[in-house]
Each structure stands twice: as structure tokens, then as C-alpha cells.
Amino acid sequence: MEIVFVVAIAENGVIGAGNAMPWRLKSDLARFKALTIGKPVIMGRKTFESLPGRRPLSNRTNIVVTRDAAYRAAGAVVATSFADAEAVALGDALRRSAAEIAVIGGAEIFRQWLDRADRLEITEVHARPDGDTHFTIDKAQWDEVARVRHPAGPEDSTDFSYVTYRRRPSH
Ligand SMILES: NC(=O)c1ccc[n+]([C@@H]2O[C@H](COP(=O)([O-])OP(=O)(O)OC[C@H]3O[C@@H](n4cnc5c(N)ncnc54)[C@H](OP(=O)(O)O)[C@@H]3O)[C@@H](O)[C@H]2O)c1
């Protein structure tokens, strides 16, 4: 089972501001959908609450991680620990015959899962916005296997690049 991060990161490491993303990238939404559809997606409670209308992402099993055992999220599965989220995601992926579990943020969740990730699907956002949530990776542990730069489309606030990293094999 591959653990895949799907994340958009600005050049200064910013991934969020005020529980939202400080850019508009319509093009990236399509890629996000393509990378996650039909898979279990794991997200922190704050990221879930940042989704438009707090509605779960369609055609994906939304696993929302919180320490609040009483938390309820319509249309999503609530997990109360890392291990709980992992077990739910694994069971769901096997039922769906999905080969991947997508970890979709935010920073707290990415940090906890980073050691377990096999592949990173990063949208490099070519901007340096102000923000309150940061995430960076140590490139020494990762091999870049694909990179495509795109100019901003009509509904994008900035240029961006799609970059794929695979974990560098340890010796
Ligand atoms: N650029 C991107 O690709 C991207 C992707 C996703 C999110 N974001 C941005 O990132 C920001 C949110 O990130 P964040 O780091 O503040 O929050 P987050 O990771 O989305 O959620 C943090 C919450 O997850 C729960 N949690 C974390 N670890 C847990 C564990 N081991 N067991 C149980 N619950 C656990 C806690 O919920 P409780 O407090 O309920 O206990 C914690 O407060 C927003 O600005 C969002 O827009 C950006």
C-alpha cells in the first residue's frame, strides 16, 4: 500500500493562512481530484473544517483525525489517533481495491505521516505569500522523479509546478 502526500507548498514553505490556502489555483483542484478520487483520504480536523461548506470530498472515504472522541462530521469517518486513522484507511483501501492512501494535510498531519510516506505529489506554488501554516521536506531523503512547470491559467493566481518525489532507498 503506497502512502502518498498530496500538497501544495509555496516557495517560502507556506501551505495555509487563516485555515485556508493563500492562493487560488483552479488548475490544481483538478489534479488534486485526479490524485485522490476513489481512495481513502486522511486529513486533520482543521483541514476538514476548511473544506467548502465543511462538506466531505466526493467519491473518496474522508477520514478526519481529531482527539475529540465526540466529534462528528457528516459523510466522513472520524479517527481519534494516528493508529486509528491508519487502520481505517487500510481497511477502506483494501475494500476499494485502491493501491494508495492519500494524506492531504494539514501541517500537523503531514508531520506525523512523513516517515511513512512513499511518494510526494507536490504542487510548488511560485509565490511567497504570508501564512501561518508551513510544511517543508528534507530533499536529501527524496528523489525528484517528475517536474512540470505551468504558467498561471485564467483562474490561477500564480505559476506552479507539479513535482513528484519518491523516497530515496536507504542503504
Ligand atoms: N496547501 C495544502 O496543500 C494544504 C493541505 C491541507 C491543509 N492546508 C492548510 O493547512 C492548515 C491546517 O493545518 P493544521 O496543521 O493547522 O491542522 P490539521 O493538520 O488540518 O489539523 C490538526 C488537527 O488534527 C487533529 N490531530 C492531529 N494529530 C492527531 C492525532 N495524532 N490524533 C488525533 N487527532 C490529531 C487535531 O484535531 P483536534 O484539535 O480536533 O483534536 C489537530 O488540532 C489550513 O490553513 C489549511 O488550509 C493546506
Short mmCIF file of C-alpha atoms and ligand atoms in Angstrom, two decimals:
data_model
loop_
_atom_site.label_atom_id
_atom_site.label_comp_id
_atom_site.label_asym_id
_atom_site.label_seq_id
_atom_site.Cartn_x
_atom_site.Cartn_y
_atom_site.Cartn_z
CA MET A 1 0.00 0.00 0.00
CA GLU A 2 1.52 3.31 -1.03
CA ILE A 3 1.15 6.32 1.22
CA VAL A 4 1.00 9.42 -0.97
CA PHE A 5 1.07 13.06 0.15
CA VAL A 6 -0.87 15.50 -1.98
CA VAL A 7 0.13 19.02 -1.00
CA ALA A 8 0.60 22.49 -2.44
CA ILE A 9 3.58 24.37 -0.98
CA ALA A 10 4.66 27.94 -1.68
CA GLU A 11 8.33 28.81 -2.20
CA ASN A 12 8.55 30.02 1.41
CA GLY A 13 7.04 26.82 2.82
CA VAL A 14 3.59 28.31 3.42
CA ILE A 15 0.69 25.88 2.97
CA GLY A 16 -2.07 27.77 4.75
CA ALA A 17 -3.26 31.10 6.14
CA GLY A 18 -6.26 31.57 8.42
CA ASN A 19 -7.37 27.97 7.78
CA ALA A 20 -7.43 28.47 4.02
CA MET A 21 -4.94 28.44 1.19
CA PRO A 22 -3.45 31.85 0.36
CA TRP A 23 -3.71 31.42 -3.41
CA ARG A 24 -6.24 30.44 -6.00
CA LEU A 25 -5.24 27.61 -8.31
CA LYS A 26 -8.21 26.23 -10.19
CA SER A 27 -5.89 24.06 -12.29
CA ASP A 28 -4.56 22.39 -9.16
CA LEU A 29 -8.02 21.42 -7.96
CA ALA A 30 -8.38 19.12 -10.97
CA ARG A 31 -5.05 17.49 -10.27
CA PHE A 32 -5.95 17.09 -6.59
CA LYS A 33 -9.14 15.33 -7.61
CA ALA A 34 -7.38 13.06 -10.09
CA LEU A 35 -4.81 12.03 -7.48
CA THR A 36 -7.29 11.31 -4.71
CA ILE A 37 -10.51 10.06 -6.28
CA GLY A 38 -11.52 6.52 -5.31
CA LYS A 39 -9.06 6.42 -2.39
CA PRO A 40 -9.18 6.93 1.33
CA VAL A 41 -8.01 10.45 2.19
CA ILE A 42 -6.67 11.30 5.64
CA MET A 43 -6.92 14.86 6.92
CA GLY A 44 -6.72 16.75 10.18
CA ARG A 45 -9.84 18.20 11.76
CA LYS A 46 -8.77 21.76 10.87
CA THR A 47 -8.34 20.88 7.21
CA PHE A 48 -11.75 19.18 7.16
CA GLU A 49 -13.29 22.33 8.58
CA SER A 50 -11.61 24.37 5.83
CA LEU A 51 -13.39 22.46 3.05
CA PRO A 52 -16.09 24.48 1.28
CA GLY A 53 -19.30 24.10 3.30
CA ARG A 54 -17.44 21.58 5.50
CA ARG A 55 -18.65 19.02 3.01
CA PRO A 56 -16.59 15.86 2.60
CA LEU A 57 -14.74 15.33 -0.69
CA SER A 58 -16.91 13.28 -3.03
CA ASN A 59 -16.10 9.72 -4.10
CA ARG A 60 -13.37 9.37 -1.51
CA THR A 61 -13.54 7.99 2.03
CA ASN A 62 -12.84 11.08 4.12
CA ILE A 63 -11.00 10.18 7.33
CA VAL A 64 -10.94 13.11 9.73
CA VAL A 65 -8.45 12.93 12.59
CA THR A 66 -9.29 14.62 15.90
CA ARG A 67 -8.58 13.99 19.58
CA ASP A 68 -12.21 14.83 20.34
CA ALA A 69 -13.98 11.47 20.62
CA ALA A 70 -17.37 13.21 20.42
CA TYR A 71 -16.57 14.91 17.10
CA ARG A 72 -18.97 14.16 14.27
CA ALA A 73 -18.50 15.00 10.61
CA ALA A 74 -21.39 14.14 8.30
CA GLY A 75 -20.24 11.93 5.46
CA ALA A 76 -16.81 11.35 6.97
CA VAL A 77 -15.21 8.76 9.23
CA VAL A 78 -13.77 10.20 12.43
CA ALA A 79 -10.50 8.73 13.73
CA THR A 80 -9.11 9.67 17.14
CA SER A 81 -5.45 8.72 16.71
CA PHE A 82 -2.78 8.11 14.11
CA ALA A 83 -3.19 4.33 14.51
CA ASP A 84 -6.96 4.58 14.25
CA ALA A 85 -6.70 6.62 11.03
CA GLU A 86 -4.19 4.18 9.60
CA ALA A 87 -6.41 1.16 10.35
CA VAL A 88 -9.49 2.79 8.84
CA ALA A 89 -7.56 3.88 5.74
CA LEU A 90 -6.03 0.47 5.21
CA GLY A 91 -9.38 -1.31 5.54
CA ASP A 92 -11.03 1.13 3.18
CA ALA A 93 -8.26 0.88 0.57
CA LEU A 94 -8.48 -2.91 0.60
CA ARG A 95 -12.27 -2.82 0.21
CA ARG A 96 -11.95 -0.39 -2.69
CA SER A 97 -9.03 -2.26 -4.26
CA ALA A 98 -7.17 1.03 -4.06
CA ALA A 99 -3.38 0.78 -4.11
CA GLU A 100 -2.86 4.10 -2.31
CA ILE A 101 -3.81 6.03 0.78
CA ALA A 102 -3.73 9.80 0.26
CA VAL A 103 -2.64 12.06 3.12
CA ILE A 104 -3.96 15.54 2.37
CA GLY A 105 -2.93 17.68 5.33
CA GLY A 106 -2.64 19.94 7.11
CA ALA A 107 0.82 20.52 8.51
CA GLU A 108 0.22 18.63 11.77
CA ILE A 109 -0.94 15.56 9.90
CA PHE A 110 1.84 15.77 7.28
CA ARG A 111 4.50 15.90 10.02
CA GLN A 112 3.13 12.78 11.71
CA TRP A 113 2.90 10.79 8.48
CA LEU A 114 6.11 11.94 6.78
CA ASP A 115 8.18 8.94 7.89
CA ARG A 116 5.55 6.66 6.40
CA ALA A 117 5.16 8.38 3.05
CA ASP A 118 6.36 6.61 -0.10
CA ARG A 119 5.60 9.34 -2.62
CA LEU A 120 5.00 13.08 -2.51
CA GLU A 121 2.82 14.78 -5.11
CA ILE A 122 3.72 18.40 -4.57
CA THR A 123 2.33 21.43 -6.29
CA GLU A 124 5.07 24.02 -5.98
CA VAL A 125 3.31 27.36 -5.84
CA HIS A 126 5.60 30.01 -7.29
CA ALA A 127 4.75 32.72 -4.79
CA ARG A 128 5.81 33.76 -1.29
CA PRO A 129 2.52 34.55 0.47
CA ASP A 130 2.08 35.39 4.15
CA GLY A 131 0.76 32.43 6.10
CA ASP A 132 0.52 30.77 9.49
CA THR A 133 0.97 27.14 8.47
CA HIS A 134 4.22 25.83 6.99
CA PHE A 135 5.47 22.50 5.72
CA THR A 136 8.83 21.69 4.16
CA ILE A 137 10.56 18.44 3.36
CA ASP A 138 14.21 17.46 3.61
CA LYS A 139 15.02 16.90 -0.07
CA ALA A 140 18.04 14.76 0.89
CA GLN A 141 15.67 11.90 1.63
CA TRP A 142 13.71 12.17 -1.60
CA ASP A 143 14.40 11.68 -5.30
CA GLU A 144 12.64 14.02 -7.69
CA VAL A 145 11.17 11.80 -10.43
CA ALA A 146 8.98 14.27 -12.33
CA ARG A 147 8.66 18.04 -12.68
CA VAL A 148 6.42 20.04 -14.99
CA ARG A 149 6.07 23.82 -14.77
CA HIS A 150 2.80 25.51 -15.75
CA PRO A 151 2.06 29.19 -16.31
CA ALA A 152 -0.92 30.54 -14.39
CA GLY A 153 -4.19 29.79 -16.19
CA PRO A 154 -7.05 32.29 -16.32
CA GLU A 155 -8.28 31.23 -12.86
CA ASP A 156 -4.90 30.77 -11.21
CA SER A 157 -3.24 33.43 -9.08
CA THR A 158 0.30 32.29 -9.88
CA ASP A 159 2.53 29.92 -11.85
CA PHE A 160 3.02 26.48 -10.37
CA SER A 161 4.91 23.23 -10.92
CA TYR A 162 3.80 19.65 -10.41
CA VAL A 163 6.62 17.72 -8.79
CA THR A 164 6.72 14.06 -7.80
CA TYR A 165 9.20 12.72 -5.25
CA ARG A 166 9.89 9.12 -4.29
CA ARG A 167 11.62 8.20 -1.07
CA ARG A 168 15.31 7.60 -1.68
CA PRO A 169 16.12 3.95 -0.94
CA SER A 170 18.15 3.57 2.26
CA HIS A 171 21.44 1.65 2.06
N1 LIG B 1 -1.56 23.66 0.82
C1 LIG B 1 -2.07 22.45 1.05
O1 LIG B 1 -1.90 21.51 0.26
C2 LIG B 1 -2.90 22.24 2.28
C3 LIG B 1 -3.48 20.99 2.54
C4 LIG B 1 -4.23 20.83 3.69
C5 LIG B 1 -4.37 21.89 4.57
N2 LIG B 1 -3.79 23.07 4.30
C6 LIG B 1 -3.89 24.20 5.23
O2 LIG B 1 -3.29 23.81 6.45
C7 LIG B 1 -3.96 24.47 7.53
C8 LIG B 1 -4.43 23.44 8.54
O3 LIG B 1 -3.31 22.70 9.01
P1 LIG B 1 -3.02 22.48 10.56
O4 LIG B 1 -1.66 21.87 10.70
O5 LIG B 1 -3.30 23.75 11.29
O6 LIG B 1 -4.18 21.46 11.01
P2 LIG B 1 -4.58 19.99 10.53
O7 LIG B 1 -3.34 19.15 10.40
O8 LIG B 1 -5.50 20.05 9.39
O9 LIG B 1 -5.46 19.51 11.77
C9 LIG B 1 -4.89 19.50 13.07
C10 LIG B 1 -5.84 18.76 13.99
O10 LIG B 1 -5.81 17.36 13.69
C11 LIG B 1 -6.04 16.64 14.88
N3 LIG B 1 -4.91 15.75 15.11
C12 LIG B 1 -3.63 15.93 14.73
N4 LIG B 1 -2.88 14.86 15.08
C13 LIG B 1 -3.71 14.00 15.72
C14 LIG B 1 -3.52 12.71 16.31
N5 LIG B 1 -2.33 12.08 16.31
N6 LIG B 1 -4.60 12.11 16.88
C15 LIG B 1 -5.80 12.71 16.87
N7 LIG B 1 -6.04 13.94 16.31
C16 LIG B 1 -5.00 14.56 15.75
C17 LIG B 1 -6.25 17.65 15.98
O11 LIG B 1 -7.65 17.92 15.99
P3 LIG B 1 -8.44 18.40 17.31
O12 LIG B 1 -7.93 19.78 17.62
O13 LIG B 1 -9.89 18.39 16.89
O14 LIG B 1 -8.14 17.37 18.38
C18 LIG B 1 -5.49 18.86 15.46
O15 LIG B 1 -5.91 20.08 16.01
C19 LIG B 1 -5.08 25.29 6.90
O16 LIG B 1 -4.62 26.61 6.66
C20 LIG B 1 -5.31 24.59 5.58
O17 LIG B 1 -5.87 25.45 4.60
C21 LIG B 1 -3.06 23.28 3.17
#
